[in-house]
Coordinates of C-alpha atoms and ligand atoms in Angstrom, one line a residue:
M1 CA -34.0 -70.6 -71.0
K2 CA -32.5 -73.9 -69.7
I3 CA -29.0 -75.0 -70.3
H4 CA -27.7 -78.5 -69.8
L5 CA -24.2 -79.8 -69.6
A6 CA -23.5 -82.7 -71.5
G7 CA -22.5 -85.9 -69.5
S8 CA -23.8 -84.4 -66.3
T9 CA -27.2 -84.0 -64.7
R10 CA -26.3 -80.3 -64.1
A11 CA -28.3 -77.5 -65.7
F12 CA -28.7 -73.6 -65.2
D13 CA -30.9 -70.9 -66.5
A14 CA -30.1 -68.0 -68.7
E15 CA -32.4 -65.0 -68.4
S16 CA -33.6 -63.0 -71.5
G17 CA -30.8 -61.6 -73.4
E18 CA -28.1 -63.0 -70.9
T19 CA -25.1 -64.8 -72.4
V20 CA -24.4 -68.3 -71.8
L21 CA -21.2 -67.4 -69.7
A22 CA -22.8 -64.7 -67.7
A23 CA -25.5 -67.2 -66.7
A24 CA -23.1 -70.0 -65.9
R25 CA -21.0 -67.6 -63.7
R26 CA -24.2 -66.4 -62.0
A27 CA -24.8 -70.2 -61.3
G28 CA -21.4 -70.6 -59.9
L29 CA -20.1 -72.7 -62.8
A30 CA -16.4 -72.2 -63.6
F31 CA -16.4 -72.0 -67.5
P32 CA -13.1 -71.0 -69.1
Y33 CA -12.9 -67.4 -70.3
S34 CA -10.6 -64.5 -71.0
C35 CA -11.4 -61.5 -73.1
L36 CA -15.1 -61.4 -72.7
S37 CA -15.4 -59.7 -76.0
G38 CA -15.7 -62.6 -78.6
N39 CA -12.2 -62.1 -79.7
C40 CA -9.9 -64.6 -78.0
G41 CA -11.7 -68.1 -78.1
S42 CA -11.1 -69.1 -74.6
C43 CA -14.8 -69.8 -73.9
K44 CA -15.3 -71.9 -77.1
A45 CA -17.7 -74.7 -76.5
D46 CA -19.7 -77.5 -78.5
I47 CA -23.4 -76.9 -78.9
L48 CA -24.7 -80.4 -78.8
D49 CA -28.4 -79.5 -79.0
G50 CA -30.3 -76.1 -79.7
S51 CA -29.2 -72.8 -81.0
V52 CA -27.7 -69.5 -80.1
H53 CA -27.4 -66.0 -81.6
Y54 CA -25.0 -63.1 -81.2
P55 CA -26.8 -59.8 -80.4
Y56 CA -23.6 -58.2 -78.9
N57 CA -20.1 -58.7 -80.4
P58 CA -19.7 -61.1 -83.2
P59 CA -17.7 -64.4 -82.3
S60 CA -14.6 -63.3 -84.2
A61 CA -12.5 -65.9 -82.7
L62 CA -14.6 -68.7 -84.6
S63 CA -13.7 -69.8 -88.0
K64 CA -16.5 -69.7 -90.7
A65 CA -16.6 -73.5 -90.5
E66 CA -16.8 -73.6 -86.7
Q67 CA -19.7 -70.8 -86.7
S68 CA -21.7 -72.9 -89.2
G69 CA -21.0 -76.0 -87.4
D70 CA -21.6 -76.8 -83.7
K71 CA -19.1 -74.5 -81.9
A72 CA -20.1 -71.1 -79.9
L73 CA -18.4 -68.6 -78.1
L74 CA -20.2 -68.5 -74.7
C75 CA -19.2 -65.0 -73.7
Q76 CA -21.3 -63.6 -76.6
A77 CA -23.7 -66.5 -77.3
V78 CA -27.3 -66.0 -76.1
P79 CA -29.6 -68.9 -76.4
L80 CA -32.4 -69.1 -78.8
S81 CA -33.7 -72.4 -77.3
E82 CA -33.0 -74.8 -74.6
L83 CA -29.3 -75.9 -75.0
T84 CA -27.1 -78.9 -74.4
I85 CA -23.5 -77.8 -74.2
A86 CA -19.9 -79.6 -73.8
I87 CA -17.3 -77.5 -72.1
R88 CA -14.4 -78.3 -69.7
E89 CA -14.8 -76.5 -66.4
V90 CA -11.8 -75.1 -64.7
E91 CA -12.3 -76.7 -61.1
A92 CA -9.5 -74.7 -59.6
V93 CA -11.3 -71.5 -59.8
A94 CA -14.7 -72.7 -58.8
G95 CA -15.7 -71.4 -55.3
I96 CA -13.3 -68.5 -55.0
P97 CA -15.5 -65.6 -54.1
L98 CA -15.7 -62.6 -56.6
R99 CA -15.4 -59.5 -54.7
Q100 CA -15.4 -55.7 -55.0
L101 CA -13.0 -53.9 -52.9
A102 CA -11.1 -50.5 -52.6
V103 CA -7.2 -51.0 -52.8
K104 CA -4.7 -48.4 -52.1
V105 CA -1.8 -47.6 -54.4
V106 CA 1.3 -48.0 -52.2
A107 CA 3.8 -47.9 -55.0
K108 CA 4.2 -46.8 -58.6
N109 CA 7.6 -47.8 -60.1
R110 CA 8.7 -47.2 -63.8
L111 CA 9.8 -50.8 -65.1
C112 CA 10.9 -49.4 -68.6
D113 CA 9.9 -46.7 -70.9
D114 CA 6.2 -47.5 -71.3
V115 CA 5.5 -50.0 -68.4
V116 CA 4.8 -49.1 -64.7
E117 CA 4.5 -51.5 -61.8
L118 CA 1.7 -50.7 -59.5
K119 CA 1.3 -52.1 -56.0
L120 CA -2.0 -52.3 -54.7
M121 CA -2.8 -52.9 -50.9
P122 CA -6.0 -54.5 -50.0
P123 CA -7.7 -53.7 -46.8
K124 CA -5.7 -55.4 -43.9
R125 CA -8.7 -57.4 -42.7
E126 CA -9.8 -58.3 -46.3
P127 CA -6.9 -60.0 -48.2
L128 CA -8.0 -61.2 -51.6
K129 CA -8.1 -65.0 -52.3
Y130 CA -6.9 -65.5 -55.9
L131 CA -4.9 -68.1 -58.0
P132 CA -1.6 -67.3 -59.9
G133 CA -2.5 -66.1 -63.4
Q134 CA -5.9 -64.5 -62.6
Y135 CA -6.6 -60.9 -63.3
L136 CA -8.6 -58.1 -61.7
D137 CA -10.8 -55.4 -63.2
V138 CA -10.4 -51.7 -62.2
L139 CA -13.7 -50.1 -62.1
L140 CA -14.2 -46.9 -63.6
P141 CA -16.9 -44.3 -63.9
E142 CA -19.8 -44.9 -66.1
G143 CA -19.6 -48.7 -65.7
K144 CA -16.3 -49.0 -67.5
R145 CA -13.6 -51.4 -66.5
R146 CA -10.2 -52.2 -67.4
A147 CA -8.6 -55.8 -66.8
F148 CA -5.0 -56.2 -65.4
S149 CA -3.3 -59.4 -64.6
I150 CA -2.0 -59.8 -61.0
A151 CA 1.8 -60.2 -61.5
N152 CA 2.6 -61.9 -58.2
A153 CA 1.7 -65.2 -57.0
P154 CA -0.5 -65.4 -53.7
R155 CA 1.8 -65.1 -50.6
H156 CA 4.2 -63.2 -52.7
G157 CA 4.0 -60.0 -50.6
D158 CA 1.0 -58.3 -49.2
T159 CA 0.1 -56.2 -52.4
L160 CA -1.4 -57.0 -55.8
D161 CA 1.0 -56.1 -58.4
L162 CA 0.2 -54.9 -61.7
H163 CA 2.4 -54.3 -65.0
V164 CA 0.6 -51.5 -66.8
R165 CA 1.6 -50.7 -70.4
R166 CA 1.0 -47.2 -71.7
V167 CA -1.5 -47.4 -74.6
T168 CA -1.6 -44.3 -77.0
G169 CA -4.9 -42.7 -76.6
G170 CA -5.9 -45.1 -73.8
G171 CA -8.0 -43.6 -71.2
F172 CA -7.0 -45.5 -68.1
T173 CA -3.4 -46.3 -68.9
Q174 CA -2.7 -42.4 -69.6
Y175 CA -4.3 -41.6 -66.4
V176 CA -2.1 -44.1 -64.5
F177 CA 1.1 -42.7 -66.2
D178 CA 0.3 -39.0 -65.8
E179 CA -1.9 -38.5 -62.9
L180 CA -2.4 -41.6 -60.4
S181 CA -0.2 -41.1 -57.4
V182 CA 0.8 -43.2 -54.6
G183 CA -1.8 -43.0 -51.8
A184 CA -4.8 -43.1 -54.4
L185 CA -7.5 -45.6 -53.8
L186 CA -8.9 -47.7 -56.8
R187 CA -11.9 -49.8 -56.8
I188 CA -11.4 -53.3 -58.1
E189 CA -13.4 -56.6 -58.8
A190 CA -11.5 -59.7 -58.5
P191 CA -10.5 -62.5 -59.1
L192 CA -11.3 -62.9 -62.5
G193 CA -10.2 -65.3 -65.4
T194 CA -9.1 -69.0 -65.7
F195 CA -5.6 -68.6 -66.9
V196 CA -4.3 -70.7 -63.9
P197 CA -1.9 -73.6 -63.7
R198 CA -3.5 -77.0 -64.3
E199 CA -1.9 -79.5 -62.0
G200 CA -1.0 -83.1 -62.8
G201 CA 1.0 -84.7 -65.6
D202 CA 4.7 -84.5 -66.1
R203 CA 4.8 -83.0 -69.6
P204 CA 7.1 -80.1 -70.2
I205 CA 5.5 -76.6 -70.2
I206 CA 6.0 -73.9 -72.6
L207 CA 5.1 -70.3 -71.2
M208 CA 5.1 -67.7 -73.8
A209 CA 4.6 -63.9 -73.0
G210 CA 4.2 -61.0 -75.3
G211 CA 5.0 -57.5 -73.7
T212 CA 3.1 -57.2 -70.4
G213 CA 1.8 -60.6 -70.9
F214 CA 4.7 -61.5 -68.8
A215 CA 2.6 -60.4 -65.7
P216 CA 0.6 -63.6 -65.2
I217 CA 3.4 -65.9 -66.4
K218 CA 5.5 -64.4 -63.7
A219 CA 2.7 -65.2 -61.0
I220 CA 2.5 -68.7 -62.5
L221 CA 6.2 -69.2 -62.5
E222 CA 6.3 -68.0 -58.7
Y223 CA 3.6 -70.5 -57.9
L224 CA 5.3 -73.4 -59.6
R225 CA 8.7 -72.7 -57.8
D226 CA 6.7 -72.6 -54.4
I227 CA 5.2 -76.0 -54.9
G228 CA 8.6 -77.5 -55.9
N229 CA 7.9 -78.1 -59.5
E230 CA 10.1 -80.5 -61.3
R231 CA 8.6 -80.3 -64.8
A232 CA 10.8 -78.8 -67.8
L233 CA 9.8 -75.1 -68.0
H234 CA 10.5 -73.3 -71.3
L235 CA 9.9 -69.5 -70.8
Y236 CA 9.7 -67.4 -74.0
W237 CA 9.4 -63.7 -73.8
G238 CA 8.7 -61.6 -76.8
A239 CA 9.2 -57.8 -76.9
R240 CA 10.2 -55.2 -79.5
H241 CA 13.5 -54.2 -78.1
A242 CA 15.8 -55.5 -75.4
S243 CA 14.9 -52.5 -73.2
D244 CA 11.2 -53.6 -73.2
L245 CA 12.1 -57.0 -71.4
Y246 CA 11.5 -55.0 -68.2
L247 CA 12.3 -58.0 -65.8
D248 CA 14.8 -59.7 -68.0
A249 CA 17.4 -59.9 -65.1
L250 CA 14.8 -61.7 -62.9
C251 CA 14.3 -64.3 -65.7
R252 CA 18.0 -64.7 -65.9
Q253 CA 18.3 -65.2 -62.3
W254 CA 15.4 -68.0 -62.3
Q255 CA 17.2 -69.8 -65.2
A256 CA 20.5 -69.8 -63.2
E257 CA 18.8 -71.0 -59.9
Q258 CA 16.3 -73.6 -61.6
P259 CA 18.0 -76.3 -63.7
Q260 CA 14.7 -77.3 -65.2
L261 CA 13.9 -73.6 -66.6
R262 CA 15.3 -72.3 -69.8
Y263 CA 14.5 -68.7 -70.6
T264 CA 14.5 -67.2 -74.3
P265 CA 13.9 -63.7 -75.0
V266 CA 13.0 -63.0 -78.7
L267 CA 13.0 -59.5 -80.2
S268 CA 10.6 -58.5 -82.9
E269 CA 12.3 -55.3 -83.8
A270 CA 15.9 -56.2 -83.0
S271 CA 18.4 -53.7 -84.1
T272 CA 21.7 -54.9 -85.7
L273 CA 23.4 -54.8 -82.5
E274 CA 20.6 -56.7 -80.7
R275 CA 20.6 -59.4 -83.2
H276 CA 24.0 -60.5 -81.9
Q277 CA 22.7 -61.2 -78.5
Y278 CA 19.0 -62.1 -78.9
R279 CA 16.7 -64.4 -81.0
A280 CA 15.1 -62.0 -83.7
G281 CA 11.5 -62.5 -85.0
H282 CA 8.2 -63.2 -83.5
V283 CA 8.0 -65.1 -80.3
H284 CA 5.6 -67.8 -81.6
E285 CA 7.9 -68.5 -84.4
A286 CA 10.9 -68.9 -82.2
V287 CA 8.8 -71.5 -80.0
L288 CA 7.8 -73.4 -83.3
K289 CA 11.5 -73.4 -84.6
D290 CA 12.6 -74.9 -81.2
F291 CA 9.7 -77.2 -81.0
P292 CA 8.0 -78.1 -84.4
D293 CA 6.1 -80.9 -82.8
L294 CA 4.1 -79.6 -79.8
S295 CA 2.1 -82.9 -79.1
R296 CA 3.9 -83.6 -75.9
F297 CA 3.7 -80.1 -74.3
D298 CA 1.3 -78.0 -72.1
V299 CA 1.4 -74.4 -73.4
Y300 CA 0.4 -71.2 -71.5
M301 CA 0.5 -68.0 -73.4
S302 CA -0.6 -64.4 -72.6
G303 CA -0.3 -61.1 -74.3
P304 CA -1.5 -59.1 -77.3
P305 CA -4.4 -60.4 -79.4
P306 CA -2.4 -61.0 -82.6
M307 CA 0.2 -63.2 -80.7
I308 CA -2.6 -65.1 -79.2
D309 CA -4.3 -65.6 -82.5
A310 CA -1.1 -66.8 -84.2
G311 CA -0.4 -69.2 -81.3
R312 CA -3.9 -70.6 -81.3
K313 CA -3.8 -71.6 -85.0
Q314 CA -0.1 -72.4 -85.3
F315 CA 0.5 -74.4 -82.1
T316 CA -2.6 -76.6 -82.6
A317 CA -1.4 -77.0 -86.3
A318 CA 1.9 -78.3 -84.7
G319 CA 0.2 -81.0 -82.8
L320 CA -0.7 -79.3 -79.4
P321 CA -4.2 -80.6 -78.4
E322 CA -6.5 -77.5 -77.9
D323 CA -7.4 -78.6 -74.5
R324 CA -3.7 -78.3 -73.5
L325 CA -3.5 -74.7 -74.6
Y326 CA -4.3 -72.0 -71.9
Y327 CA -4.3 -68.3 -72.7
D328 CA -5.2 -64.9 -71.7
S329 CA -5.5 -62.4 -74.5
F330 CA -4.9 -58.8 -73.6
D331 CA -7.9 -57.4 -75.6
Y332 CA -9.2 -54.0 -75.4
A333 CA -12.1 -53.8 -73.0
P334 CA -15.6 -55.0 -74.2
D335 CA -16.8 -51.3 -74.3
V336 CA -14.1 -50.2 -76.6
L337 CA -14.2 -53.2 -78.9
A338 CA -18.1 -52.6 -79.3
A339 CA -17.3 -49.0 -80.2
L340 CA -14.7 -50.2 -82.7
I341 CA -17.0 -52.7 -84.2
R342 CA -19.9 -50.1 -84.5
A343 CA -17.4 -47.5 -86.3
R344 CA -16.1 -50.5 -88.6
K345 CA -19.8 -51.1 -89.6
G346 CA -20.0 -47.4 -90.4
Ligands
FAD1 C1 -7.7 -60.5 -69.4 C2 -6.9 -59.3 -69.7 C3 -5.8 -59.1 -68.9 C4 -5.1 -57.8 -69.2 N1 -4.0 -57.5 -68.4 C5 -3.1 -56.7 -68.7 C6 -1.9 -56.3 -68.1 O1 -1.5 -57.2 -67.2 N2 -1.1 -55.2 -68.5 C7 -1.5 -54.3 -69.4 O2 -0.9 -53.4 -69.7 N3 -2.8 -54.5 -70.0 C8 -3.5 -55.5 -69.9 N4 -4.8 -55.7 -70.3 C9 -5.3 -54.7 -71.4 C10 -6.0 -53.6 -70.6 O3 -7.1 -54.3 -70.1 C11 -6.6 -52.5 -71.3 O4 -7.4 -52.9 -72.5 C12 -5.4 -51.6 -71.9 O5 -4.7 -51.3 -70.7 C13 -5.7 -50.3 -72.4 O6 -6.6 -49.6 -71.6 P1 -7.0 -48.0 -71.6 O7 -8.2 -47.6 -70.9 O8 -5.7 -47.3 -71.4 O9 -7.2 -47.8 -73.2 P2 -8.6 -47.7 -73.9 O10 -9.3 -46.5 -73.4 O11 -9.4 -48.9 -73.6 O12 -8.4 -47.5 -75.4 C14 -7.7 -48.6 -76.0 C15 -7.3 -48.1 -77.5 O13 -8.5 -48.0 -78.3 C16 -8.7 -46.6 -78.7 N5 -10.1 -46.3 -78.4 C17 -10.9 -46.2 -77.3 N6 -12.1 -46.0 -77.5 C18 -12.2 -45.9 -78.9 C19 -13.4 -45.7 -79.9 N7 -14.5 -45.4 -79.3 N8 -12.9 -45.6 -81.1 C20 -12.0 -45.8 -81.6 N9 -10.7 -46.2 -80.9 C21 -11.0 -46.1 -79.6 C22 -7.8 -45.7 -78.0 O14 -7.3 -44.7 -78.5 C23 -6.7 -46.8 -77.7 O15 -5.7 -46.7 -78.7 C24 -5.5 -56.9 -70.1 C25 -6.8 -57.3 -71.0 C26 -7.3 -58.3 -70.7 C27 -8.7 -58.7 -71.4

């Protein structure tokens, strides 16, 4: 099936049963995406001509009106006819080769009760090219994979650093906490994702993290510092308790060193004592309270799906143009979501 890009002479082909996004990636096009499960909405596009269907996961990130209108989620949409689509490419990630490689765990550090930092060393002669904010997939048996954001900007050490939160009942994260030891090898595919800094403009930037969603934001902030950024940066980090802000001291140090950076930690389950020292509530609500009009901002956010969902709806309602909202949603892996959807259907 032929797929045309609106306003361009470029086109690519989808094979039978192939999603539009998979076909585009195979053709070397850099469309935005994040969860690859139909949940987050990063890959939303306009279908100007033709039609699609959803034989895999449903496009849960689309509203009913969007589904019956001309919007599609390209990570799940399979063409039913020749298509013409409109979507903005993320040029920065185009041309960076996607690779599979074995990496060695060279450090495993407990950052807080339920988060560990893994430092992964790629082979010396094969350093990985990636952009700040991108993620890698750990490749597991039976074709399963788990996504983890790279928490350090390129050239910030020789390793790829991950912040892994323990998930109750989680296959891979329990293995990381209980069994994985320094010296072990992991097979990864990287770099992935389009949650990368967009250059240009002098608008202030809001960066909002939830839990380990801090990992890609940390990499982006390291990069912005490297390039001598002068734009105002408002960093919000949401967690349940102060002890979950596992790099709070680093954020405070950045704030002290960089006059254009303001750091606001927000606790969703703040104790009475914590309420004296921290903002309490949901992190996206704190952003909206401080900036009820978001029309002059760029916003980057990453973390748990409910936070991303709330941000998507409420930030755009507060005047933020959809094309200046960039995010990575830490959804469960496609195989787990598919199993959950099957279980829900009964
Ligand atoms: C782009 C992206 C970046 C990410 N970055 C990070 C990061 O930097 N740090 C981080 O900590 N996480 C990150 N994640 C989340 C991460 O990829 C994993 O989803 C998470 O760590 C859980 O993996 P797991 O194998 O431990 O759990 P899974 O085995 O995937 O299980 C997840 C949950 O689902 C339940 N479950 C599993 N299978 C079923 C089933 N068949 N039926 C019912 N319930 C089931 C489990 O009990 C568990 O509660 C990211 C996700 C994405 C998409």
